[in-house]
PDB file of C-alpha atoms in Angstrom:
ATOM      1  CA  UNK A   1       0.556 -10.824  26.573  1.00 55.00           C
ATOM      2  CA  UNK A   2       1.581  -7.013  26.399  1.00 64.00           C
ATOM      3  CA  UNK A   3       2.164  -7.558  22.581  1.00 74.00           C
ATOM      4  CA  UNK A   4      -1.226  -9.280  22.168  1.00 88.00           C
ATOM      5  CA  UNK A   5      -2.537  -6.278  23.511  1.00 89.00           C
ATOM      6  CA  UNK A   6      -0.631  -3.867  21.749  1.00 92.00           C
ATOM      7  CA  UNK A   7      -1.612  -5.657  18.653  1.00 92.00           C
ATOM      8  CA  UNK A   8      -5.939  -5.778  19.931  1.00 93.00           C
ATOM      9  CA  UNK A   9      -5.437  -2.216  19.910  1.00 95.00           C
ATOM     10  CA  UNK A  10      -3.909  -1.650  16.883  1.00 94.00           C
ATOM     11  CA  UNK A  11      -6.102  -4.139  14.948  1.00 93.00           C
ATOM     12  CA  UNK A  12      -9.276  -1.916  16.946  1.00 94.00           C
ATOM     13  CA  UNK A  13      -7.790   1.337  15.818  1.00 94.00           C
ATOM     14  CA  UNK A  14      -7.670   0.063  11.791  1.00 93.00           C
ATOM     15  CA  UNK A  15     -11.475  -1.014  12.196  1.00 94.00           C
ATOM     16  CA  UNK A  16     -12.244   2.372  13.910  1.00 94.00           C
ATOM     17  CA  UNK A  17     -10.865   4.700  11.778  1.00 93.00           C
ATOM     18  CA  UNK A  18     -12.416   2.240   8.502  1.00 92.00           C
ATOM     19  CA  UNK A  19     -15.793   2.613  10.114  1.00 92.00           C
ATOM     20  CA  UNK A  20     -15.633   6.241  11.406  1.00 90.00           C
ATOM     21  CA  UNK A  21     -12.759   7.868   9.714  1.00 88.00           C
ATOM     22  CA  UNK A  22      -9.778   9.282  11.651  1.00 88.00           C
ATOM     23  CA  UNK A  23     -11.815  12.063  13.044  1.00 85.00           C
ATOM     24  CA  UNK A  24     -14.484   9.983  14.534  1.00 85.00           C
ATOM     25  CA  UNK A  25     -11.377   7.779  16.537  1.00 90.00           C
ATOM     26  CA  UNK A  26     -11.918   8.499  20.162  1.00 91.00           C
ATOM     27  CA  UNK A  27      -9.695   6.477  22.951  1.00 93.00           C
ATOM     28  CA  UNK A  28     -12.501   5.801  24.415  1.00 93.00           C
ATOM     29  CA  UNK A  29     -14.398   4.377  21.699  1.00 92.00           C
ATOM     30  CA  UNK A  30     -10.777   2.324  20.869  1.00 94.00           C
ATOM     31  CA  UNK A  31     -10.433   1.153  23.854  1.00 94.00           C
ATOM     32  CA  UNK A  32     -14.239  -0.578  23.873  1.00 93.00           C
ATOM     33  CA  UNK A  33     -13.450  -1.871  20.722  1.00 93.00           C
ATOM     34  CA  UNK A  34      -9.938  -3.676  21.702  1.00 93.00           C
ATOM     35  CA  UNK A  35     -11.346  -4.611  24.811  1.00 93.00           C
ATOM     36  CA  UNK A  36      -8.679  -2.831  26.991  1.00 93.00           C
ATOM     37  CA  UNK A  37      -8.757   0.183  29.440  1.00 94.00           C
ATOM     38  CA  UNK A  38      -7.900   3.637  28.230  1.00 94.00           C
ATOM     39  CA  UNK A  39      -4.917   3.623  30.446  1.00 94.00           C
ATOM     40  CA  UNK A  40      -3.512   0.832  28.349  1.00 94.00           C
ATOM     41  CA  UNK A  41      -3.982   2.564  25.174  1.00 94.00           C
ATOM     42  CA  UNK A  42      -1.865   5.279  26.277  1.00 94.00           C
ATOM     43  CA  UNK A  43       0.904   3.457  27.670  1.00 92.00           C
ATOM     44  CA  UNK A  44       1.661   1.911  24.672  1.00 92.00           C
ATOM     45  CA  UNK A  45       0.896   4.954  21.985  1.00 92.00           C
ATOM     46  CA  UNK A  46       1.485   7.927  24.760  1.00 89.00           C
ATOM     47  CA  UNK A  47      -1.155  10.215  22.918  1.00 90.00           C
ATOM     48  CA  UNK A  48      -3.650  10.346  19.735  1.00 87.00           C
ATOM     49  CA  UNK A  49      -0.539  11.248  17.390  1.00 86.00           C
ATOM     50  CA  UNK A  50       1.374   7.929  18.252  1.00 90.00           C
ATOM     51  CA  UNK A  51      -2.003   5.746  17.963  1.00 92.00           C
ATOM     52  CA  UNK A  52      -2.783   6.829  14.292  1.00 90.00           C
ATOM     53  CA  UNK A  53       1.651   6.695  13.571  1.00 89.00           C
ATOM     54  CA  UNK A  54       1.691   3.117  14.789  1.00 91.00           C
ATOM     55  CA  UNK A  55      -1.734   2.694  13.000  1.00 92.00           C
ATOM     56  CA  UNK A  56      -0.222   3.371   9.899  1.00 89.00           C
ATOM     57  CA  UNK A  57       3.132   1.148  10.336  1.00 89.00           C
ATOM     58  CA  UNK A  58       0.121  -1.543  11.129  1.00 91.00           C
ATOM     59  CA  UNK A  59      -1.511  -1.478   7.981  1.00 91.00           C
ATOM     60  CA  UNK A  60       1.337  -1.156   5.860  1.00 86.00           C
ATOM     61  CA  UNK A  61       2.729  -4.232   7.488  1.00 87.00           C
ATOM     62  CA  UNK A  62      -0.936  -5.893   6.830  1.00 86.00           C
ATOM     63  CA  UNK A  63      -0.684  -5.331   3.472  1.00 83.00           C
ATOM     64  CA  UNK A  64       2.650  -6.288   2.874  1.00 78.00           C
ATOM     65  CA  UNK A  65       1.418  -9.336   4.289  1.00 78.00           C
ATOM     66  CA  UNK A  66      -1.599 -10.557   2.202  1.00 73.00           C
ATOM     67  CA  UNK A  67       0.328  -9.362  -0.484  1.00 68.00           C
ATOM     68  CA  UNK A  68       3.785 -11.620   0.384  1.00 64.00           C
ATOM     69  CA  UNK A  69       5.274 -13.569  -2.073  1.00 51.00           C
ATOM     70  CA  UNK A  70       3.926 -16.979  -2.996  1.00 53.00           C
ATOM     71  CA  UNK A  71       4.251 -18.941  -5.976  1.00 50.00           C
ATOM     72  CA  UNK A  72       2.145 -19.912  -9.150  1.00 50.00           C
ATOM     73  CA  UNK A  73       1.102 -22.514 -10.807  1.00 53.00           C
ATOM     74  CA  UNK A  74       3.709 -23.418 -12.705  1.00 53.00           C
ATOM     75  CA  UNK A  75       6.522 -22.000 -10.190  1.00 55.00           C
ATOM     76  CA  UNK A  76       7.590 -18.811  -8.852  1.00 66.00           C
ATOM     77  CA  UNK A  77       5.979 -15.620 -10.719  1.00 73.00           C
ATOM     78  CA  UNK A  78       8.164 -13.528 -13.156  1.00 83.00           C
ATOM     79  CA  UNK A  79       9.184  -9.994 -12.477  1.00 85.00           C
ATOM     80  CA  UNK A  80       6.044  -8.726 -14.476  1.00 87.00           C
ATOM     81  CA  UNK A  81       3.722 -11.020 -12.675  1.00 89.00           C
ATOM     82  CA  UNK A  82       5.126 -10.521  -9.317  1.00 89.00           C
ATOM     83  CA  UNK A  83       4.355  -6.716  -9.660  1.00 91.00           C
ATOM     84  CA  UNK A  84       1.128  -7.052 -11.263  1.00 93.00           C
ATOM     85  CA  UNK A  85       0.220  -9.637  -9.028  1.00 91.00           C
ATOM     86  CA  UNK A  86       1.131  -7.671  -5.846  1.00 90.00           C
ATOM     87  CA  UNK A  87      -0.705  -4.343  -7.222  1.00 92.00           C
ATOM     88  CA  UNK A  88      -4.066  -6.657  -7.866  1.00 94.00           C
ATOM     89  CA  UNK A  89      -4.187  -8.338  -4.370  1.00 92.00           C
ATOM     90  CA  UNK A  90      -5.095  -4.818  -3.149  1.00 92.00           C
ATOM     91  CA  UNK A  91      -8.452  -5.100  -4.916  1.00 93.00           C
ATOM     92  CA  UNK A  92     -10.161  -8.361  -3.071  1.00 91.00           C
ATOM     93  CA  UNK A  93     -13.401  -8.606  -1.327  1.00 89.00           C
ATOM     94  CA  UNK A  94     -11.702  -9.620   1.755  1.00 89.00           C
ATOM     95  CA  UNK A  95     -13.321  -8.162   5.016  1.00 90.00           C
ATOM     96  CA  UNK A  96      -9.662  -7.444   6.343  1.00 88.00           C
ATOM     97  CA  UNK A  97      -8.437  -6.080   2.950  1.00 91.00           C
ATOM     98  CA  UNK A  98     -11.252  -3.721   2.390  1.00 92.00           C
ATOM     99  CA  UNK A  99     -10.733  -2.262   6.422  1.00 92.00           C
ATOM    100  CA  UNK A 100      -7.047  -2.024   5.475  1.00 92.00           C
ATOM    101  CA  UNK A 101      -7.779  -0.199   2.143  1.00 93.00           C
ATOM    102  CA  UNK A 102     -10.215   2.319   3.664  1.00 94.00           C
ATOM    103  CA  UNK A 103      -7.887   2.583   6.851  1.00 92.00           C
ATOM    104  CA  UNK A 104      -5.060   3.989   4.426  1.00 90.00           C
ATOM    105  CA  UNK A 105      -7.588   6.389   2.352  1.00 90.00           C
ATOM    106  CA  UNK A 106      -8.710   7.883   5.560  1.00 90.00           C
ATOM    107  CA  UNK A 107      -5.373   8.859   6.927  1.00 89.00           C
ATOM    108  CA  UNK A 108      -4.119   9.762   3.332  1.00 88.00           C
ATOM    109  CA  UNK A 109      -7.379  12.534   3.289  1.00 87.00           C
ATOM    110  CA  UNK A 110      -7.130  13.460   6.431  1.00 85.00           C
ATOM    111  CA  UNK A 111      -3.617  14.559   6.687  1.00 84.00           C
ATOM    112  CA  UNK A 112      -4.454  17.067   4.613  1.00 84.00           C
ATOM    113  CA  UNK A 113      -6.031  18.609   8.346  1.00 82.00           C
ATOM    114  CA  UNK A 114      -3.558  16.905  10.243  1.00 78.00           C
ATOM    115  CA  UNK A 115       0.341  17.849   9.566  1.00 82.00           C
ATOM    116  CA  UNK A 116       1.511  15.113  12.151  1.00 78.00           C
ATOM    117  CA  UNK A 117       0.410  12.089   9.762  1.00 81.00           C
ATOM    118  CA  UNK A 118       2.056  14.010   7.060  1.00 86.00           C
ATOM    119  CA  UNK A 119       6.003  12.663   7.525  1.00 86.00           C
ATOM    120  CA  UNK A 120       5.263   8.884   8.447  1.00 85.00           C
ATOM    121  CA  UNK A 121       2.161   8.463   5.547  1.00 88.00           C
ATOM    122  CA  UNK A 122       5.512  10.260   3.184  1.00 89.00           C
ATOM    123  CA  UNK A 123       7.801   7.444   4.376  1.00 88.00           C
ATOM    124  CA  UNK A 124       4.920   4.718   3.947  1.00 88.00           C
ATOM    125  CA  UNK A 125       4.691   5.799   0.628  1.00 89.00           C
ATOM    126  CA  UNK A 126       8.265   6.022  -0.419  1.00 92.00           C
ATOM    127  CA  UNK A 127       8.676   2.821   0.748  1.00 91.00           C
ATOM    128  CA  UNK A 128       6.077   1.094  -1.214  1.00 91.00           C
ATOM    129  CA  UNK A 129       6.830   3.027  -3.988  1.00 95.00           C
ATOM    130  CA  UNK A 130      10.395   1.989  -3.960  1.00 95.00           C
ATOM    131  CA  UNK A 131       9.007  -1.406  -3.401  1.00 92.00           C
ATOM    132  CA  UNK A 132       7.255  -1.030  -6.697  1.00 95.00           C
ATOM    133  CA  UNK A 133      10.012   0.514  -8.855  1.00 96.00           C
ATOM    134  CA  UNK A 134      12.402  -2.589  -7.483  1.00 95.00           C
ATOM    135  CA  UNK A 135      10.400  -4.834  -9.098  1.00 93.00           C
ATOM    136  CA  UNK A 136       9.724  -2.730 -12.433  1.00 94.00           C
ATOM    137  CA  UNK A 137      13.573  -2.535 -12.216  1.00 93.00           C
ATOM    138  CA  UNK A 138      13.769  -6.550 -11.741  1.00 92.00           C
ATOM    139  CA  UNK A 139      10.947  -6.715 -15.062  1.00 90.00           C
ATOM    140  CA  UNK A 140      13.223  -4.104 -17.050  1.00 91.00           C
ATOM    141  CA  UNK A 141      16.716  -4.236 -16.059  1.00 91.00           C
ATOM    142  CA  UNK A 142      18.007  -1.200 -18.264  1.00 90.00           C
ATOM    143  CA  UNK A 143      16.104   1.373 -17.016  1.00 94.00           C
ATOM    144  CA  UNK A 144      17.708   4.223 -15.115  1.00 95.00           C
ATOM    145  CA  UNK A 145      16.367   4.076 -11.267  1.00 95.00           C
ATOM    146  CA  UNK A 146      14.843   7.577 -11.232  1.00 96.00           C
ATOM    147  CA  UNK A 147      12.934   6.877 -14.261  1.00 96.00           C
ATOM    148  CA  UNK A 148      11.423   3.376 -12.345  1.00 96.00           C
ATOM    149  CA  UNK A 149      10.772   5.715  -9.347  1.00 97.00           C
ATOM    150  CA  UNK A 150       8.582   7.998 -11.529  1.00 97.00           C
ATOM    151  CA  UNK A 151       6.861   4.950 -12.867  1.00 97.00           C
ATOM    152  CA  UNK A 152       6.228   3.405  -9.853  1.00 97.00           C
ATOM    153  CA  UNK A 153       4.888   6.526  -8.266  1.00 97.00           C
ATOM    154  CA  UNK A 154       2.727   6.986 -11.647  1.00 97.00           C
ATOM    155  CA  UNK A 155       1.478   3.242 -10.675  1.00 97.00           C
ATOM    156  CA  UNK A 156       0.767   3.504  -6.901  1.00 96.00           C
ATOM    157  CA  UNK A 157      -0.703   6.800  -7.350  1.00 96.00           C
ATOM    158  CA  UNK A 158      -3.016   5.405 -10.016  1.00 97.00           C
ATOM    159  CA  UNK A 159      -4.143   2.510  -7.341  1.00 96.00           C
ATOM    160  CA  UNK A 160      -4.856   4.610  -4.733  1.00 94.00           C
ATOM    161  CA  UNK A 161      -7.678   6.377  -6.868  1.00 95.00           C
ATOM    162  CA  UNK A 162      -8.682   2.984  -8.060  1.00 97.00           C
ATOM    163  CA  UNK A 163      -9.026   1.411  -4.472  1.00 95.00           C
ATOM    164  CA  UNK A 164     -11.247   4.962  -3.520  1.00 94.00           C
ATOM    165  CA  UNK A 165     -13.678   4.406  -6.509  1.00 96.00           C
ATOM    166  CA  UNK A 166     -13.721   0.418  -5.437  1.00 96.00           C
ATOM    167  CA  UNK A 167     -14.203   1.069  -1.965  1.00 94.00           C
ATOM    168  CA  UNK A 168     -16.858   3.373  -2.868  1.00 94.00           C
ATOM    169  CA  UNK A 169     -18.690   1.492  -5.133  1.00 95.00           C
ATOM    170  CA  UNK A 170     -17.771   3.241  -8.136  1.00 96.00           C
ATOM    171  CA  UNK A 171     -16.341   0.594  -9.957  1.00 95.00           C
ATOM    172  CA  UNK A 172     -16.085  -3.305  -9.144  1.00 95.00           C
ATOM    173  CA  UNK A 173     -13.241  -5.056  -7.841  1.00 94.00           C
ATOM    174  CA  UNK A 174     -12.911  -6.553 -11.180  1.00 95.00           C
ATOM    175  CA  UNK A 175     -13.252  -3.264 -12.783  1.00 97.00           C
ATOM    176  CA  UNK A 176     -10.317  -2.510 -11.048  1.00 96.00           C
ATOM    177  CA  UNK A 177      -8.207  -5.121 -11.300  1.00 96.00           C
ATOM    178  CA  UNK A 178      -8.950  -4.749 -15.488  1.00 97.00           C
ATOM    179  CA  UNK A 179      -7.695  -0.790 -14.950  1.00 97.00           C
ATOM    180  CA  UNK A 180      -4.693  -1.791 -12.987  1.00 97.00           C
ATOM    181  CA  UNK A 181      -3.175  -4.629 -15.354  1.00 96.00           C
ATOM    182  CA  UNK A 182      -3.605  -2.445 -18.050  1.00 96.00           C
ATOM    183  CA  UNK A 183      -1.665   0.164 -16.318  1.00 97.00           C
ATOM    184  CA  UNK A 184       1.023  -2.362 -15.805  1.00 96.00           C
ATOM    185  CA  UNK A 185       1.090  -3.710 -19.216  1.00 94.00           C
ATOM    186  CA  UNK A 186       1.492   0.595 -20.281  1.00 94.00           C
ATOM    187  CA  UNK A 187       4.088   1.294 -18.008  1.00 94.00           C
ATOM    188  CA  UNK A 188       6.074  -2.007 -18.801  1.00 93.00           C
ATOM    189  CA  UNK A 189       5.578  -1.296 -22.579  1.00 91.00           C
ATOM    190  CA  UNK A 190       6.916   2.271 -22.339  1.00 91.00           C
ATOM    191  CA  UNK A 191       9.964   1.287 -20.389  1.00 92.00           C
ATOM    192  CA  UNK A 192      10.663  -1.343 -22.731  1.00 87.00           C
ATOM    193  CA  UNK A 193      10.580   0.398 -25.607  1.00 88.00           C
ATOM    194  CA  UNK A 194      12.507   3.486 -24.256  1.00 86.00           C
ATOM    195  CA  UNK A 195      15.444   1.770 -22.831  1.00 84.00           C
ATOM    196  CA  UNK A 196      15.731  -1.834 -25.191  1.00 69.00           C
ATOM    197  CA  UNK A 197      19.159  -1.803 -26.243  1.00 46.00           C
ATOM    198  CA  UNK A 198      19.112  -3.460 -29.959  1.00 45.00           C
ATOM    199  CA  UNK A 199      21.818  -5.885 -30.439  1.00 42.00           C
ATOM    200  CA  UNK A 200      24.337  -3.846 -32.662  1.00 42.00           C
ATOM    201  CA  UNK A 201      24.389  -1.184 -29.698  1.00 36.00           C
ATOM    202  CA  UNK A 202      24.798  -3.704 -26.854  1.00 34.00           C
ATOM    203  CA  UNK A 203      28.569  -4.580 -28.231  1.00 36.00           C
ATOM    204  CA  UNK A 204      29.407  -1.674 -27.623  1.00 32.00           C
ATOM    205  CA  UNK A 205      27.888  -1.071 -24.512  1.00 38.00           C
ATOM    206  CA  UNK A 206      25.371   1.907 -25.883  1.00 39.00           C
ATOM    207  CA  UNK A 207      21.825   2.797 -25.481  1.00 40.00           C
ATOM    208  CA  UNK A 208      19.450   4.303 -28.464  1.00 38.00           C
TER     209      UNK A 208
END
């Protein structure tokens, strides 16, 4: 029961702060929308810093989740088509993937006023951008890890703009989708290139 109701509140706070931004969340307000009492809000988060922290592990664990491996078709995906398919599952016309999306863009603009989101949205984002460059690494094997770091940032970075112009109706969710495979197809290409190892070299264990 207490973890149902740690979760109600949690799930209220994403749909909160995706209706009314992080500056419109109120306890209050959260607690009328989780159905709970204000005292139970804050003996599970303490204050307004811990709601919007744990708010934040939430929705990154959401996403992770409609975004979880499955298989194709034919069988498991690839390496390429595991990381373009987990960077295009961020652009559907889900109810709970559009509040998830806008959650993250409000309390990635508004810790620009807030310092205390400022370390845990930095470790959300290292994470999924490591989570990124593993599977860039898995797609291109030869490629030096700080080099799939910068790619993956370049990527994630890139889809963060993307889901801002989808969410705001600047381009479609196919539109965006188009944008982000090509950027996938680009970054693969340029690894590839870079770091192939022609078969003369590989004898010997060199790179070009």
């Amino acid at each position: 029961m207490t973890t149902d109701r740690r979760t109600a509140i949690l799930e209220g706070a994403a749909r909160v702060i995706a209706r009314r931004g992080v500056r419109g969340l109120r306890v209050e307000e959260l607690a009328a929308e989780a159905g709970v009492s204000t005292a139970l809000v804050y003996y599970h988060f303490k204050d307004r810093a811990g709601i919007l922290r744990h708010t934040l592990e939430f929705i990154s664990d959401r996403a992770e989740r409609y975004t979880a491996d499955e298989e194709g078709p034919t069988g498991p995906f690839d390496p390429r088509q595991e990381l373009e398919r987990s960077m295009l599952l961020e652009f559907q016309d889900r109810p709970e993937v559009r509040e998830n999306s806008t959650a993250w863009g409000e309390l990635r603009a508004s810790a620009v006023f807030e310092p205390e989101l400022r370390s845990e949205l930095a470790r959300a984002g290292l994470t999924w951008v490591h989570e990124v460059a593993a599977l860039l690494g898995q797609a291109c094997p030869l490629v030096p890890a700080p080099v799939l770091t910068a790619s993956a940032e370049r990527l994630t970075a890139l889809l963060e703009g993307l889901s801002t112009r989808w969410l705001s109706g600047a381009l479609s969710s196919t539109r965006a989708r188009e944008l982000m495979r090509d950027a996938v197809a680009v970054e693969i290409g340029h690894l590839a290139r870079r770091w192939a190892v022609p078969e003369d070299a590989s004898r010997y264990g060199g790179h070009p």
